[in-house]
Short mmCIF file of N, CA, C and O and ligand atoms in Angstrom, two decimals:
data_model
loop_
_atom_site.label_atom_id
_atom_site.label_comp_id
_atom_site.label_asym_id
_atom_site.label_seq_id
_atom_site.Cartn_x
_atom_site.Cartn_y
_atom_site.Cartn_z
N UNK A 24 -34.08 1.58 42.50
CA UNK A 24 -34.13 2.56 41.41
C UNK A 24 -32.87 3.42 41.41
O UNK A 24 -32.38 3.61 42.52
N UNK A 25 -32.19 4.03 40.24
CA UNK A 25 -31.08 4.74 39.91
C UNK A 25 -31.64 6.06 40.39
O UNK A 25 -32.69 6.58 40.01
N UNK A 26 -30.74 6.53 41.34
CA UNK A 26 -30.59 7.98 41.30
C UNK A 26 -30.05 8.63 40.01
O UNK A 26 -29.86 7.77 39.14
N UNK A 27 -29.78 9.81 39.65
CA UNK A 27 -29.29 10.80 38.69
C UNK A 27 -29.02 12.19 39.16
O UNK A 27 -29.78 12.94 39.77
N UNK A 28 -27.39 12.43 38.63
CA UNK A 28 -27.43 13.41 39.54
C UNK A 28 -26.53 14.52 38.20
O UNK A 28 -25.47 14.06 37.78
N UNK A 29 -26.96 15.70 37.71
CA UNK A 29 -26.25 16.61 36.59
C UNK A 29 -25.34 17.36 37.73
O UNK A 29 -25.54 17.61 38.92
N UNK A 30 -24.13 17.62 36.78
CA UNK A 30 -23.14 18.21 36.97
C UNK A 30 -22.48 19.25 35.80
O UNK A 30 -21.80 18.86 34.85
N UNK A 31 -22.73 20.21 36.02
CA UNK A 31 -22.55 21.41 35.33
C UNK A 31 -20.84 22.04 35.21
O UNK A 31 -20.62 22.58 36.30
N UNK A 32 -19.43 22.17 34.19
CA UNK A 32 -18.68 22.30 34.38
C UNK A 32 -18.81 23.57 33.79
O UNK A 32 -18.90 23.81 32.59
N UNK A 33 -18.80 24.56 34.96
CA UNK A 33 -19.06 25.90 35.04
C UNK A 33 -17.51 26.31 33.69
O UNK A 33 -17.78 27.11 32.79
N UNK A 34 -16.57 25.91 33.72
CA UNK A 34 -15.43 26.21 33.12
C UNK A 34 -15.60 25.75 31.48
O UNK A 34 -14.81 26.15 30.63
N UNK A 35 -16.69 24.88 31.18
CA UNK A 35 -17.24 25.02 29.90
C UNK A 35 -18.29 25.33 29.70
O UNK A 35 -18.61 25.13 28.53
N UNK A 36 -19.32 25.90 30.53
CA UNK A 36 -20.62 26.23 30.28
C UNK A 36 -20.49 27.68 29.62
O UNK A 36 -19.67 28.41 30.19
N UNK A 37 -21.04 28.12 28.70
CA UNK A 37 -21.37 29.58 27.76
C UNK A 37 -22.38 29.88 28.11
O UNK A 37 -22.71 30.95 27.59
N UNK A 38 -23.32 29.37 28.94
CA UNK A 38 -24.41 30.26 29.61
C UNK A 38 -25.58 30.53 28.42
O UNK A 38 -26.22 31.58 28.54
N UNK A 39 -25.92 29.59 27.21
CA UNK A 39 -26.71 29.29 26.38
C UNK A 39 -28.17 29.14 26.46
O UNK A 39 -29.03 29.37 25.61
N UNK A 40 -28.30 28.56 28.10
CA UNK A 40 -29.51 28.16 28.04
C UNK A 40 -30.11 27.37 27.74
O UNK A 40 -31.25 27.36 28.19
N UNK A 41 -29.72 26.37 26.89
CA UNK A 41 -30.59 25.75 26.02
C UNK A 41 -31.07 24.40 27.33
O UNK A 41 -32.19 23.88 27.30
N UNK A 42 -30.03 24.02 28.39
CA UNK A 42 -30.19 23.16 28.70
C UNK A 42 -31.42 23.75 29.84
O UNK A 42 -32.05 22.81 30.32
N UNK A 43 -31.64 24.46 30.10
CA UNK A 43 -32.41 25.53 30.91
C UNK A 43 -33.94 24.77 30.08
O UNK A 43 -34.51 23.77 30.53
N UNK A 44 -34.29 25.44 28.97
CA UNK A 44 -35.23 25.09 28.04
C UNK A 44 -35.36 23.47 27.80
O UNK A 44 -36.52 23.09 27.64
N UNK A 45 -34.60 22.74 27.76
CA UNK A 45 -34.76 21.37 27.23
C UNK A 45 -35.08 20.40 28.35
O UNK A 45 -35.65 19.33 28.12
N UNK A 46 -34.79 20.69 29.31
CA UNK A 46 -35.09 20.19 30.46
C UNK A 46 -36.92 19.85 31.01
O UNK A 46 -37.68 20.69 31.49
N UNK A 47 -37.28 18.25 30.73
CA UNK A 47 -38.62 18.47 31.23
C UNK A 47 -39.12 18.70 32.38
O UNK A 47 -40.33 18.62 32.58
N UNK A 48 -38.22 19.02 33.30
CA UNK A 48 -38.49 18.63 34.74
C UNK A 48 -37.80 20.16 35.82
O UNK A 48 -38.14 20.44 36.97
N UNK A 49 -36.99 20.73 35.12
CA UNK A 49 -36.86 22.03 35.06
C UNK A 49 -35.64 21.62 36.09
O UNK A 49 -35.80 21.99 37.25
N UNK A 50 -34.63 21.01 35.82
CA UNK A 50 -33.93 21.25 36.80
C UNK A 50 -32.65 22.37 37.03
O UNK A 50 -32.06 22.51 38.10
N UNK A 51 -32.39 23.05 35.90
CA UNK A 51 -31.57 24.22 35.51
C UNK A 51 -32.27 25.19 36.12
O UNK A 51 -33.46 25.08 36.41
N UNK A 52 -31.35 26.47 36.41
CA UNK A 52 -31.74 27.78 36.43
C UNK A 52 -30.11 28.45 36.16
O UNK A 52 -29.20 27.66 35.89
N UNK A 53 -29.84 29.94 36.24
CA UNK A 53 -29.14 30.81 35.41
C UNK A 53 -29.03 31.72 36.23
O UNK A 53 -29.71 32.72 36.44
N UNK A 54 -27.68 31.10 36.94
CA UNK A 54 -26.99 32.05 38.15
C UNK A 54 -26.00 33.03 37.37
O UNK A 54 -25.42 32.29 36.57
N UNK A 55 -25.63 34.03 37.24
CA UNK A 55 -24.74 34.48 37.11
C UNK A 55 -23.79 34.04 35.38
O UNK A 55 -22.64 33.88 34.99
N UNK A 56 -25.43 34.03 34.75
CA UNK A 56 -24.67 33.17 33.36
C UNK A 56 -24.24 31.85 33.15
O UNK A 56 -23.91 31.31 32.10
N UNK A 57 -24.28 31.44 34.20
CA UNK A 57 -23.88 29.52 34.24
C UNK A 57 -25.38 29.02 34.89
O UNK A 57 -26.28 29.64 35.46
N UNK A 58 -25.21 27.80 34.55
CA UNK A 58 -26.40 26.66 34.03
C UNK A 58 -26.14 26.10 35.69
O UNK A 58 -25.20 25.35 35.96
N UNK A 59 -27.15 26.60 36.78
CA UNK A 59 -27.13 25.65 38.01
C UNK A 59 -27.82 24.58 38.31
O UNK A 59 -29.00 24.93 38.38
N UNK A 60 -27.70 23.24 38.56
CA UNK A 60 -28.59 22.37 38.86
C UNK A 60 -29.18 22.41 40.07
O UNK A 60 -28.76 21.75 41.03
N UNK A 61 -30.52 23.44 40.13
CA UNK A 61 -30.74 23.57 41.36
C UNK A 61 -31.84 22.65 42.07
O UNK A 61 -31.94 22.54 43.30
N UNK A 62 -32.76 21.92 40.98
CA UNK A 62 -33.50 21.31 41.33
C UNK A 62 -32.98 19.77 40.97
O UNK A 62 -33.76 18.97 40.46
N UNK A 63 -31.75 19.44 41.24
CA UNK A 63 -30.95 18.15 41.03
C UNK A 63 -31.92 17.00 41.32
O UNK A 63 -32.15 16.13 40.48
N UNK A 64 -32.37 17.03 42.28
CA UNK A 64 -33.01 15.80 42.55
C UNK A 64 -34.07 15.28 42.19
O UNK A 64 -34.58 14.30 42.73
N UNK A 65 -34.65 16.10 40.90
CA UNK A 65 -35.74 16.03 39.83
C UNK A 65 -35.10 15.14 38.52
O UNK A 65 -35.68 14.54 37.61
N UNK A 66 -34.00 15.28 38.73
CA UNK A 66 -33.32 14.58 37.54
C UNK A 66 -33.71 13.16 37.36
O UNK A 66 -33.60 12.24 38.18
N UNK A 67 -34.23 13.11 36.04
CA UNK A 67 -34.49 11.65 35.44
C UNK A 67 -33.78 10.82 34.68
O UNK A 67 -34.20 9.75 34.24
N UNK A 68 -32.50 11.37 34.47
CA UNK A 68 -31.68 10.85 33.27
C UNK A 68 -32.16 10.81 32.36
O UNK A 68 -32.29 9.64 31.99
N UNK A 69 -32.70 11.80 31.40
CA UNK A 69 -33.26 11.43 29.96
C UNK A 69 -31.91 11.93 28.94
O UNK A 69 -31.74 11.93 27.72
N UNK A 70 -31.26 12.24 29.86
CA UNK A 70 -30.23 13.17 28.79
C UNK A 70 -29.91 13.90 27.75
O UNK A 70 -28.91 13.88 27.03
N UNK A 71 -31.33 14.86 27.72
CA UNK A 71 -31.52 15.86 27.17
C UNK A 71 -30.68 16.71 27.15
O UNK A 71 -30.23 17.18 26.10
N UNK A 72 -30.22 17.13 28.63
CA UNK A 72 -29.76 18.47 28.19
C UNK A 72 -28.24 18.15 28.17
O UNK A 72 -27.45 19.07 27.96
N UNK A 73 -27.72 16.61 28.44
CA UNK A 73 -26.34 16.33 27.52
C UNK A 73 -26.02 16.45 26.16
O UNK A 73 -25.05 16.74 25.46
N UNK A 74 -27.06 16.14 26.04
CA UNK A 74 -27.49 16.01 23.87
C UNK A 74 -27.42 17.16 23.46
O UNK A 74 -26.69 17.43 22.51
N UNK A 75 -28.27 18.22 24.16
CA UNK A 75 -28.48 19.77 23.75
C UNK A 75 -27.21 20.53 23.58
O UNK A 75 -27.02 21.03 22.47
N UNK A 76 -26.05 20.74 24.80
CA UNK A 76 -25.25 21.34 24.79
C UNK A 76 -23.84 21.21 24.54
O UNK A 76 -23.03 20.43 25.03
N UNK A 77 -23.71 22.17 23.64
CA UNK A 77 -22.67 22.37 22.18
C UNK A 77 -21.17 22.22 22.94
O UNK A 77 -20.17 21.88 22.32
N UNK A 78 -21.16 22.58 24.67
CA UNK A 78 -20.05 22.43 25.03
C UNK A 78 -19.76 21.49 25.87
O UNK A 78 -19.19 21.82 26.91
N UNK A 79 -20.07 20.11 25.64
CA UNK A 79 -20.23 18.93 26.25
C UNK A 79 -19.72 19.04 27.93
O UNK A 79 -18.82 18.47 28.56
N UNK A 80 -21.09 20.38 28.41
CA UNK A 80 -20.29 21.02 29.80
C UNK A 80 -21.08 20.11 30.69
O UNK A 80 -20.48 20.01 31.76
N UNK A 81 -22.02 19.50 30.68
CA UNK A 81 -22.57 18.64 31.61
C UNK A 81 -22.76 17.16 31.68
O UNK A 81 -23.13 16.63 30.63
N UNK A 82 -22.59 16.48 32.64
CA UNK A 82 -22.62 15.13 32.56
C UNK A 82 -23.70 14.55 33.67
O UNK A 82 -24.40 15.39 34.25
N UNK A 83 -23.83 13.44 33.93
CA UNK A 83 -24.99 12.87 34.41
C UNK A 83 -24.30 11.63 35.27
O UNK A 83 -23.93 10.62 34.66
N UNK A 84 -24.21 11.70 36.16
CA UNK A 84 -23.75 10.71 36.73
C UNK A 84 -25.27 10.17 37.79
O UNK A 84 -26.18 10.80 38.34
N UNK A 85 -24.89 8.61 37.66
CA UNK A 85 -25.59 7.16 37.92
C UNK A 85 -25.37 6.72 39.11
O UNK A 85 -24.23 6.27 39.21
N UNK A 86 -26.13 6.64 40.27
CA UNK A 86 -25.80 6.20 41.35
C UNK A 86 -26.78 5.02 41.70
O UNK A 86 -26.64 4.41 42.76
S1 SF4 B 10 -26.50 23.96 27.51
FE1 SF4 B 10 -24.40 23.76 28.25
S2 SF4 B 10 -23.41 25.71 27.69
FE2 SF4 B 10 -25.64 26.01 27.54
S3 SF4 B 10 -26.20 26.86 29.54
FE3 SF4 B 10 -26.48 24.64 29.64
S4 SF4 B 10 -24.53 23.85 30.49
FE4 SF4 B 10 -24.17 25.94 29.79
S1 SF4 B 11 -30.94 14.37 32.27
FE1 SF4 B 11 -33.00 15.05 31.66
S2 SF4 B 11 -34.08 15.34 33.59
FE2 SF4 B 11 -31.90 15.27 34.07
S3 SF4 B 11 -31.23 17.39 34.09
FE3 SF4 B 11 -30.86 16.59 32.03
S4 SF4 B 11 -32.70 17.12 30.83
FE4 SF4 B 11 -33.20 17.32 33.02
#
């Protein structure tokens, strides 16, 4: 089975949230205004919260 692992580029994240909210599995939280993947290893690849956010700040990498 594929791991999935989000990566948050703090240097384009605006701290929106949305990927916070769109997330079914809750793996975001909201350190300091940036989008942390703290529960990474919940990640399913649905790529929600790539789709969601306006500043194409996160990516999803496939292992
Ligand atoms: S959706 Fe994108 S810009 Fe918004 S908080 Fe998440 S990573 Fe940051
Ligand atoms: S790909 Fe899906 S499960 Fe993984 S962090 Fe994004 S919204 Fe959550």
């Amino acid at each position: 089975m594929s791991s999935f692992t989000p990566i948050v580029d703090h240097a384009k994240c605006t701290g929106c949230e949305e990927c916070v909210d769109v997330c079914p599995v809750e793996v975001f939280e909201m350190e300091n205004e940036k989008s942390v993947p703290v529960n990474a290893d919940e990640c399913m690849g649905c790529e929600s919260c790539v789709e969601v956010c306006e500043s194409d700040a996160i990516t999803i990498e496939e292992s």
